[in-house]
Short mmCIF file of C-alpha atoms and ligand atoms in Angstrom, two decimals:
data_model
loop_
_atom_site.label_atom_id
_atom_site.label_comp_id
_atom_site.label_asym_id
_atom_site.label_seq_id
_atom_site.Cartn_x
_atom_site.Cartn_y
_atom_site.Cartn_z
CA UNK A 3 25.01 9.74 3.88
CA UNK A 4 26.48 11.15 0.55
CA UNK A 5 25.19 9.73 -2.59
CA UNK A 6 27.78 9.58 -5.43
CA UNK A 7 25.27 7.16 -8.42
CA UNK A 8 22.17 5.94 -8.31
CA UNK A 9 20.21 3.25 -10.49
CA UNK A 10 16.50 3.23 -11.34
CA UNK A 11 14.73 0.15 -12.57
CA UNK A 12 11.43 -0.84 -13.55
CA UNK A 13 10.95 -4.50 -12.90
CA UNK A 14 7.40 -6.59 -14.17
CA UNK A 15 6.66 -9.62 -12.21
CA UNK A 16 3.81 -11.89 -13.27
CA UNK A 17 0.66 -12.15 -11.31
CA UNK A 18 -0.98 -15.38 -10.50
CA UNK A 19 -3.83 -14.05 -12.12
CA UNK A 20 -5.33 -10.37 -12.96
CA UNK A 21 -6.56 -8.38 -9.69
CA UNK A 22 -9.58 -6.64 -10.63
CA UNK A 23 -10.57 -3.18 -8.80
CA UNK A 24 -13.33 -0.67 -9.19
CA UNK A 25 -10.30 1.25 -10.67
CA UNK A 26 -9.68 -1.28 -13.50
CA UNK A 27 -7.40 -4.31 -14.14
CA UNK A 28 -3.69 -4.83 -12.99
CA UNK A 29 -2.45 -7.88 -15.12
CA UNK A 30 1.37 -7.59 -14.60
CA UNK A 31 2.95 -6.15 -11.97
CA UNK A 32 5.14 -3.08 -12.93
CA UNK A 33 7.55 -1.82 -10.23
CA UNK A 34 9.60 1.03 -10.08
CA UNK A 35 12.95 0.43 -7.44
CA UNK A 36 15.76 2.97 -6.65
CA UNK A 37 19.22 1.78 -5.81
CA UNK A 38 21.30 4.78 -4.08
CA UNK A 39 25.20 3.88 -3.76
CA UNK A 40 26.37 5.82 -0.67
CA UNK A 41 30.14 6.52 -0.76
CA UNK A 42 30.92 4.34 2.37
CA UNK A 43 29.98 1.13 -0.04
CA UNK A 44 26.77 1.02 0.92
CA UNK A 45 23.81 0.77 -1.23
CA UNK A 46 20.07 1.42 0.01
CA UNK A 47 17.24 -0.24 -2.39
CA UNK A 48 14.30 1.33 -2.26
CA UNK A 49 10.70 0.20 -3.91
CA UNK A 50 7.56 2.45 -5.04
CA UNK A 51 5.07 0.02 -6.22
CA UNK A 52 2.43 2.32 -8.57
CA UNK A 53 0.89 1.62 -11.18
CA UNK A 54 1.67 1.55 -15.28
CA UNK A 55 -1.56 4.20 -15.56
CA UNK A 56 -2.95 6.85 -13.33
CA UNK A 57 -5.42 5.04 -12.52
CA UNK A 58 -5.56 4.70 -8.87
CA UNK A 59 -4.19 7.89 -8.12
CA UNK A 60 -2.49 10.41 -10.45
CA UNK A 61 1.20 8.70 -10.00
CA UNK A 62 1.98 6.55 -12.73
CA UNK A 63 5.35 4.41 -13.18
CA UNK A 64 6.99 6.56 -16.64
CA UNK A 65 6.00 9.76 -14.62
CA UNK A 66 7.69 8.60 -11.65
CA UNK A 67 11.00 7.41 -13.44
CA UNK A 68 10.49 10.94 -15.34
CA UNK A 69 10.86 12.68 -12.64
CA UNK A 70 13.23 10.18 -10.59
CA UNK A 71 15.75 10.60 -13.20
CA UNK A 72 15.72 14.39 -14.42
CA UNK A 73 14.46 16.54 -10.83
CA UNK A 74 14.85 14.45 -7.64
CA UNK A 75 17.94 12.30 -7.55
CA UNK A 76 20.48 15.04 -9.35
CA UNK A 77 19.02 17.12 -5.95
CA UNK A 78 20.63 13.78 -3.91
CA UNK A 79 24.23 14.17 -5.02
CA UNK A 80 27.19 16.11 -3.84
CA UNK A 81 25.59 16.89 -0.63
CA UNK A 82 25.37 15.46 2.80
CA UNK A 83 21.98 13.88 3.68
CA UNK A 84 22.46 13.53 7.90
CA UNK A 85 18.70 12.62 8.54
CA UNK A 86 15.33 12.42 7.02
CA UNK A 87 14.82 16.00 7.85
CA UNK A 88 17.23 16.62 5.27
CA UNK A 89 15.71 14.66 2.87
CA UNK A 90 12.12 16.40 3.17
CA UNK A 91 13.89 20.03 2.59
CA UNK A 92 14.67 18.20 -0.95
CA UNK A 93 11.39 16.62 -1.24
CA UNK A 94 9.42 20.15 -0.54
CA UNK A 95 10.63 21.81 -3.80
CA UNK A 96 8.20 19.07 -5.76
CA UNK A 97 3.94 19.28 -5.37
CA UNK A 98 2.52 15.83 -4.59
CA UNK A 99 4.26 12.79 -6.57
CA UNK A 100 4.21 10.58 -3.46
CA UNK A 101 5.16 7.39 -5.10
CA UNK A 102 8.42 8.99 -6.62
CA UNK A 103 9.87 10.68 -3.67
CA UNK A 104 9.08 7.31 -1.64
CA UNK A 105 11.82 5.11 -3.86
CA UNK A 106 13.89 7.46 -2.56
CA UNK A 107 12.85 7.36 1.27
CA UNK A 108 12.77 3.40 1.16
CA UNK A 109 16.59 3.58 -0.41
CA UNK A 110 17.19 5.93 2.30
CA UNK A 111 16.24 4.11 5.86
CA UNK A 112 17.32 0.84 3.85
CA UNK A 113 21.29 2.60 4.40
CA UNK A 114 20.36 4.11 7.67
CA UNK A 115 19.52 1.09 9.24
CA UNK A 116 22.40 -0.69 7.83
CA UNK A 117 24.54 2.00 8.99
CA UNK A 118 22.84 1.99 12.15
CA UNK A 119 22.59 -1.81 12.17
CA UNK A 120 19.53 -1.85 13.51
CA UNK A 121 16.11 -2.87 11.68
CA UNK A 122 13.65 -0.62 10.11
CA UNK A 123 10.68 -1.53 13.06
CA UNK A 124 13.60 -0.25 15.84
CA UNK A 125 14.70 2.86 13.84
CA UNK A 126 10.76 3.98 12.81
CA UNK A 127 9.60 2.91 16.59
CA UNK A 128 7.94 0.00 16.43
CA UNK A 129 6.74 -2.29 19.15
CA UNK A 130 4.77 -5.18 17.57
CA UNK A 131 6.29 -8.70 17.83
CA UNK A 132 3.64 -9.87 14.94
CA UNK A 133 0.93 -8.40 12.69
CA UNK A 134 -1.84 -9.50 11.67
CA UNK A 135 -2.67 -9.53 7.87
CA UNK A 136 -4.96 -10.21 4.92
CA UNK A 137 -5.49 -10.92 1.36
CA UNK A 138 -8.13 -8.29 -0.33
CA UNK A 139 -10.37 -10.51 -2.80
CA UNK A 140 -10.80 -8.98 -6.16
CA UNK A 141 -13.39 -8.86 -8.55
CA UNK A 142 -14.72 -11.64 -10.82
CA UNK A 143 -15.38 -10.75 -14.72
CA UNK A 144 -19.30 -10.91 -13.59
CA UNK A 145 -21.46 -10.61 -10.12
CA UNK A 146 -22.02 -14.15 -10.76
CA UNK A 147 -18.39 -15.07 -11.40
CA UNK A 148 -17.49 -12.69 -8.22
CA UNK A 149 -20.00 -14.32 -5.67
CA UNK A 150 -18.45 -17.77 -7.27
CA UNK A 151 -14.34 -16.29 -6.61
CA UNK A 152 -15.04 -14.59 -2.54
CA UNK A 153 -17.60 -18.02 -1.51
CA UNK A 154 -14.66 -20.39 -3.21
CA UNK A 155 -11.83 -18.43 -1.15
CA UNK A 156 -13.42 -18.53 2.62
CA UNK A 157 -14.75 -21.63 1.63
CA UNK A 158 -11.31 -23.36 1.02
CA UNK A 159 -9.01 -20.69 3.18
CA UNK A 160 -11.40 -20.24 6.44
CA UNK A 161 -9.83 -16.99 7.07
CA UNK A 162 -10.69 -15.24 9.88
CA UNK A 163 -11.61 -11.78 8.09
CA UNK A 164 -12.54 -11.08 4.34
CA UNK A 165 -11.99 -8.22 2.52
CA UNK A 166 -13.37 -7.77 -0.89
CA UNK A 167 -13.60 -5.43 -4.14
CA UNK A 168 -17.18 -4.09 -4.86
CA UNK A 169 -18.09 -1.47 -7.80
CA UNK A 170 -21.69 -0.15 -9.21
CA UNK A 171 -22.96 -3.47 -10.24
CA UNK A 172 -21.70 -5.83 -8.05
CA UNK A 173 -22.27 -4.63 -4.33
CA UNK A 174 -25.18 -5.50 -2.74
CA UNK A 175 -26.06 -9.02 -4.08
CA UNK A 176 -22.56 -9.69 -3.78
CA UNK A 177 -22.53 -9.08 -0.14
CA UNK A 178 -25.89 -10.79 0.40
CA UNK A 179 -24.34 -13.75 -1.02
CA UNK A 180 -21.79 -14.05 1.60
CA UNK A 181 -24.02 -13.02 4.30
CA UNK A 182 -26.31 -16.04 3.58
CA UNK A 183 -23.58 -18.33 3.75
CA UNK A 184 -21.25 -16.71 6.43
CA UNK A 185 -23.38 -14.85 8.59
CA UNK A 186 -20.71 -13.86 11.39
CA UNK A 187 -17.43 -13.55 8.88
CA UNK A 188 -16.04 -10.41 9.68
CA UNK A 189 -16.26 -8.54 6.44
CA UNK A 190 -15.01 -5.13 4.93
CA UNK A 191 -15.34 -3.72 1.58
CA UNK A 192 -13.24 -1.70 -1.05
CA UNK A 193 -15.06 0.59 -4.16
CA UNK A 194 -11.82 1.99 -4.91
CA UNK A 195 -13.45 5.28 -5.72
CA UNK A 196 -16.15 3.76 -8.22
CA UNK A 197 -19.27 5.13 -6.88
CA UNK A 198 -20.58 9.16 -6.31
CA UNK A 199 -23.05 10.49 -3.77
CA UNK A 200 -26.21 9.48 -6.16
CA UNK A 201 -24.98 5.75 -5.26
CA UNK A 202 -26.26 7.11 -1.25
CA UNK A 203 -28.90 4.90 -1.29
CA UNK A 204 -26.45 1.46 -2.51
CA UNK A 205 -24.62 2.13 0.94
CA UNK A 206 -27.77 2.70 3.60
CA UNK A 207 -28.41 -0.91 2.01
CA UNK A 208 -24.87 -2.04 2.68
CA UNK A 209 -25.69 -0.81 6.68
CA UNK A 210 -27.49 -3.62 7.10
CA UNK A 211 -24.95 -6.10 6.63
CA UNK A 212 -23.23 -5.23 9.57
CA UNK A 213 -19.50 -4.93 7.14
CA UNK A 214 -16.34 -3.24 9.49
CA UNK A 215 -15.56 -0.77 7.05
CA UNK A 216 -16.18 0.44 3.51
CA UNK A 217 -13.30 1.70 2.07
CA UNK A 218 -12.89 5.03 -0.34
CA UNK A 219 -16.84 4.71 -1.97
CA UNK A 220 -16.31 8.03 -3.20
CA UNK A 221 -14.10 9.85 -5.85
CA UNK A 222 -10.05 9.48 -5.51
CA UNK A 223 -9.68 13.01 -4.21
CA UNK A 224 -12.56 13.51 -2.34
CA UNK A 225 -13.25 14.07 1.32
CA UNK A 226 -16.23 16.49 1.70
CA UNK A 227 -18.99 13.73 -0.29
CA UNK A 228 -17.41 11.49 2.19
CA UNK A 229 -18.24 13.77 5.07
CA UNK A 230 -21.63 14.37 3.50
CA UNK A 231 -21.86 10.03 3.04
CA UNK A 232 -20.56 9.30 6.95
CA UNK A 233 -23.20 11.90 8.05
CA UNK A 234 -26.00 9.08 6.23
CA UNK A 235 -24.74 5.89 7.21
CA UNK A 236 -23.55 3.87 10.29
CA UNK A 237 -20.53 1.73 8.77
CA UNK A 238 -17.50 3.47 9.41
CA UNK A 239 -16.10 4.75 5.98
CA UNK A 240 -12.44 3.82 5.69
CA UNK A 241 -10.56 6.34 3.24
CA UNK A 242 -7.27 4.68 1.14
CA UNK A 243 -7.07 6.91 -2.13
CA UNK A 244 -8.31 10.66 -0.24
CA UNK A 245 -5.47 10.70 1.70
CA UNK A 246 -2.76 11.84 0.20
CA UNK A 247 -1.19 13.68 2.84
CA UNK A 248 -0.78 14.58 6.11
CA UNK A 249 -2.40 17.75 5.80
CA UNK A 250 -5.15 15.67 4.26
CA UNK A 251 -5.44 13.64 6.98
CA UNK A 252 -6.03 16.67 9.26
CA UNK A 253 -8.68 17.54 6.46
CA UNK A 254 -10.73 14.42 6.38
CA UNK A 255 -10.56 13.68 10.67
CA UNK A 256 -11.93 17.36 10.76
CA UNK A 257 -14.60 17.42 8.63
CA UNK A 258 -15.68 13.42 9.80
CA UNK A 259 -15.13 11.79 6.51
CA UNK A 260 -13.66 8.95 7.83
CA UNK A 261 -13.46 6.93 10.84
CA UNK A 262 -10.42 4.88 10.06
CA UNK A 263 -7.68 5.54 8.18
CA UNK A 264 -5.74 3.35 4.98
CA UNK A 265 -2.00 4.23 5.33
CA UNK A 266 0.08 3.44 2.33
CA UNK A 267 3.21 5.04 2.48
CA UNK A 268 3.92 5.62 -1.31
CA UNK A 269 0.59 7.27 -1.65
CA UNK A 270 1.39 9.61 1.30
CA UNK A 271 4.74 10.34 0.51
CA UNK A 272 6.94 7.83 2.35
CA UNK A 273 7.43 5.99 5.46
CA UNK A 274 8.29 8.77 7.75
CA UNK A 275 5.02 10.56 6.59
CA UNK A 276 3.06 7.32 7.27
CA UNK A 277 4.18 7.09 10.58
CA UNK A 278 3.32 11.28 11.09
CA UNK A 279 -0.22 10.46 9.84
CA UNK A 280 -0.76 6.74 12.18
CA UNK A 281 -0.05 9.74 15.42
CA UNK A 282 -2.10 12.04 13.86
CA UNK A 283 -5.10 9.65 13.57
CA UNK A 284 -4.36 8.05 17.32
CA UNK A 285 -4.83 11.97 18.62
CA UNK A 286 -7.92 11.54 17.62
CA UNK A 287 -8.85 8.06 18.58
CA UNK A 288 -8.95 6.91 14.68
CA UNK A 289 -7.87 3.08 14.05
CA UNK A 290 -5.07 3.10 11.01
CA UNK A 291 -3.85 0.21 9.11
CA UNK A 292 -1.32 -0.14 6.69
CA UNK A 293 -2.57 -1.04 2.70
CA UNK A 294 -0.42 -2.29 0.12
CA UNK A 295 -0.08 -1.79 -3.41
CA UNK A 296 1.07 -5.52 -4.61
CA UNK A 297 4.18 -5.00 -3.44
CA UNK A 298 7.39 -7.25 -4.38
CA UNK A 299 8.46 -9.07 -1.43
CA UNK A 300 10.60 -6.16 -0.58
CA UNK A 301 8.21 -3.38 -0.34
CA UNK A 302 5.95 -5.67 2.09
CA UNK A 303 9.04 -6.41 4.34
CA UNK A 304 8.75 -2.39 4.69
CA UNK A 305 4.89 -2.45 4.83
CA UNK A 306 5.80 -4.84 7.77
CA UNK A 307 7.90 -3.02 9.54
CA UNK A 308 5.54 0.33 9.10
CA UNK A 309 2.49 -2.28 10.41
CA UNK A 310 4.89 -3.03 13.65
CA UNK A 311 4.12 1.01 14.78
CA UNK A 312 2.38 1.14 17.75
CA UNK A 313 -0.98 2.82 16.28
CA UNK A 314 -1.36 0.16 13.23
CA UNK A 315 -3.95 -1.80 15.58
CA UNK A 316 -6.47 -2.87 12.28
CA UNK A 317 -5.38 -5.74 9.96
CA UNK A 318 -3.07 -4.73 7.17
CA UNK A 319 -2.70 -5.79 3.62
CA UNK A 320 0.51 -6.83 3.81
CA UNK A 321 -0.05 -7.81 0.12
CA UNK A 322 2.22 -11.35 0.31
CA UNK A 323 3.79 -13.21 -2.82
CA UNK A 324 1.41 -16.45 -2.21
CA UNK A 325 -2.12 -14.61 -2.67
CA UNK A 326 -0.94 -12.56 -5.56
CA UNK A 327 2.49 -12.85 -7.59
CA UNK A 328 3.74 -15.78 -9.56
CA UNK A 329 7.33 -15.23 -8.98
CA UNK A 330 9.05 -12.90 -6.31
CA UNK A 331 12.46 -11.10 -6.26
CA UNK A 332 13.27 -12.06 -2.49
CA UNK A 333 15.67 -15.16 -1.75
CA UNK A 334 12.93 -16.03 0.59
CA UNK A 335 9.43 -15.49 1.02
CA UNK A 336 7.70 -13.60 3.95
CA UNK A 337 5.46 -15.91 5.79
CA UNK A 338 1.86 -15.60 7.07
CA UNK A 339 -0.09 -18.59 9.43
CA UNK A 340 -3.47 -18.11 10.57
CA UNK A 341 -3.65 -14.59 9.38
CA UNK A 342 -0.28 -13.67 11.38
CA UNK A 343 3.37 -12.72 10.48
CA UNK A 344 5.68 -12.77 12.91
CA UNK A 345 8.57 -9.99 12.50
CA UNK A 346 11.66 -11.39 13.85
CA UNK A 347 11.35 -13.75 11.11
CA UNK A 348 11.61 -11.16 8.48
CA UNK A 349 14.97 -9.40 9.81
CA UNK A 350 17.09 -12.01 7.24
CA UNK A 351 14.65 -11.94 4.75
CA UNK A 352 16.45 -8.50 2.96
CA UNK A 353 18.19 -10.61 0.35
CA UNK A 354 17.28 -10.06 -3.30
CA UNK A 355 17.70 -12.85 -5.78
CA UNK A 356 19.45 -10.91 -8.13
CA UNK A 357 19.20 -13.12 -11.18
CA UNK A 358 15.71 -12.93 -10.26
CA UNK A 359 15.83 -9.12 -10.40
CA UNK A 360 18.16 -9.45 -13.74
CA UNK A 361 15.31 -11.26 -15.08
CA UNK A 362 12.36 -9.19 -14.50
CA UNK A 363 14.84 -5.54 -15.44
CA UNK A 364 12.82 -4.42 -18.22
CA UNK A 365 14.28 -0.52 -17.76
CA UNK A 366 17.56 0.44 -16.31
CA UNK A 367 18.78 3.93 -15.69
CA UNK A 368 22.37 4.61 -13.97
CA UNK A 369 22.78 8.74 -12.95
CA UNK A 370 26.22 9.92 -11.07
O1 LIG B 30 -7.08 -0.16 -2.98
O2 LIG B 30 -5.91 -1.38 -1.73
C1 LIG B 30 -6.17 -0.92 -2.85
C2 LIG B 30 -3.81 -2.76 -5.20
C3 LIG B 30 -3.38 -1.75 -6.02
C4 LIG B 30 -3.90 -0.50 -5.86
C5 LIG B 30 -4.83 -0.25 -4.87
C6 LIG B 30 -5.25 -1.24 -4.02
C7 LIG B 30 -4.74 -2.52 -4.21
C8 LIG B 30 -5.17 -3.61 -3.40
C9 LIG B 30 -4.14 -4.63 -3.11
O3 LIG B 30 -6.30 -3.74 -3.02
C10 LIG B 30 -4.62 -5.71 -2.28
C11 LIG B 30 -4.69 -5.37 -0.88
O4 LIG B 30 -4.83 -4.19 -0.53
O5 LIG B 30 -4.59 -6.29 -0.09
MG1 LIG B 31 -8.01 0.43 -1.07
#
């Protein structure tokens, strides 16, 4: 591969409605894509779906296309990139900022595998034929108004697991609510980081409701408290935000802060890094899933493809258009039935609508 210009763009799609977190509110979705021109004609697009604000993790979009534009791509041109290897000796040079370097890595196996002809699952070794996934409830305005939003959605969806946003506030009540009503449901949770160790006492209640997981309680960049929380509870915590790395990962399975792992690949630092991290965990008998970040319709066709790896055995947030965006970028949709999405479907679905994309281009940046 030999880059000779690449494009950045930050795209806003609407959402159906806001998605509320123990982080705070996302009420449009602001996307930052890379498009990398190779100089046999072929172009790799590559998505990083953060956030406008740091406030999941430090990332935010302007610092991304900040550093896109002025440190990592210039480092892409007049040189030959033979293999992801390659591309991590560039990537070293820069602490952290994850979400950037992973427009880059997306753009990157999106030429390889058209190079290679072969699909993302094949060149990334996956084995799954389908995966199951999710939607992730959010928060109401209220506890009232989120008991009312999660009983509404299994009510009218029967799905066959829920998975739902707490924070201080609305937790336990919350949970009782569902428990009185759906007994059996399997059930996992998400603080997004909102509570510290004096909330202990909120999560030996939470024990009791017999919930899968309970996913990053503790601050964004924490793992010991975590440790500290596992060693007081029997739910199994699941960390999303804490790992930011690999060598975090090591961290965290060490010290027992976690018994299941959240992969996202932009918050780890790309694809290849995900997959590192799902073998990592497996040495150690820890279940991984893939999250999502309310994708476009092309970052969850790679979230798909990530899920196909043969350690992703939880089910993902593959965060599809029809639970969460009003309009899309793909020619056609990925779809889900009873909970599954089956893969060989998806292998035609790497079409943008481009007067879509035109549409949504609020920022456009061309470097050669
Ligand atoms: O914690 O998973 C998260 C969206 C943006 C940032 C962080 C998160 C999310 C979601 C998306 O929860 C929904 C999902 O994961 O299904
Ligand atoms: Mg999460």
């Amino acid at each position: 591969m030999y880059i000779t210009r690449a494009d950045i763009y930050k795209i806003v799609l609407p959402l159906q409605q806001p998605f509320r977190t123990g982080f705070g509110d996302i009420i449009d979705r602001e996307i930052v894509f890379v498009k990398l021109f190779d100089k046999s004609g072929l172009v790799g697009v590559g998505e990083s779906a953060c956030l406008t604000l740091p406030i999941y993790e430090p990332d935010f979009n302007d610092g991304i296309i900040t550093l896109l534009k002025d440190f990592l791509i210039p480092q892409l041109f007049h040189k030959e990139i033979a293999s992801i290897e390659d591309l991590e000796k560039i990537f070293v040079s820069i602490r952290g900022n994850n979400f950037a370097k992973t427009a880059i890595e997306a753009a990157f196996w999106h030429i390889v595998a058209q190079q290679q002809q072969k699909s993302l699952e094949s060149l990334w070794g996956g084995t799954k034929k389908t995966i199951p996934a999710a939607i992730s409830i959010g928060l109401g305005v209220s506890l009232e108004d989120s008991i009312r939003r999660v009983l509404e959605y299994i009510d009218i969806h029967k799905p066959q697991r829920a998975k739902i946003k707490i924070k201080p506030g609305i937790d336990i009540e919350l949970i009782q609510a569902i428990r009185e009503n759906y007994p059996h449901l399997p059930l996992q949770v998400d603080a997004n980081a909102s509570y510290t160790l004096e909330g202990v006492n909120v999560f030996q209640e939470l024990d009791k409701y017999n919930l899968l997981m309970i996913e990053q309680p503790l601050q964004f960049n924490d793992i010991l408290d975590h440790a500290i929380l596992q060693g007081k509870i029997n739910t199994p915590i699941c960390l999303d935000e804490s790992i930011s790395s690999f060598h975090l990962a090591e961290q965290a399975i060490a010290l027992k802060a976690c018994q299941i792992i959240n992969i996202k690949p932009q918050r780890v630092g790309g694809y290849w890094e995900a997959k590192k991290i799902s073998e990592l965990a497996a040495s150690h008998n820890i279940p991984v899933w893939c999250g999502g970040m309310i994708e476009s319709g092309w970052g969850q066709l790679f979230n798909c493809s990530l899920a196909s790896l043969p350690n992703f055995s939880l089910d993902n947030d593959i965060c599809l258009t029809k639970w969460y965006l009003a309009d899309d970028i793909l020619e056609e949709e990925i779809v889900e039935e009873n909970g599954i999405i089956e893969l060989s479907e998806n292998a035609k679905k790497f079409v943008i609508n481009e007067s879509k994309f035109k549409k949504y281009t609020k920022q456009k940046i061309s470097l050669t």
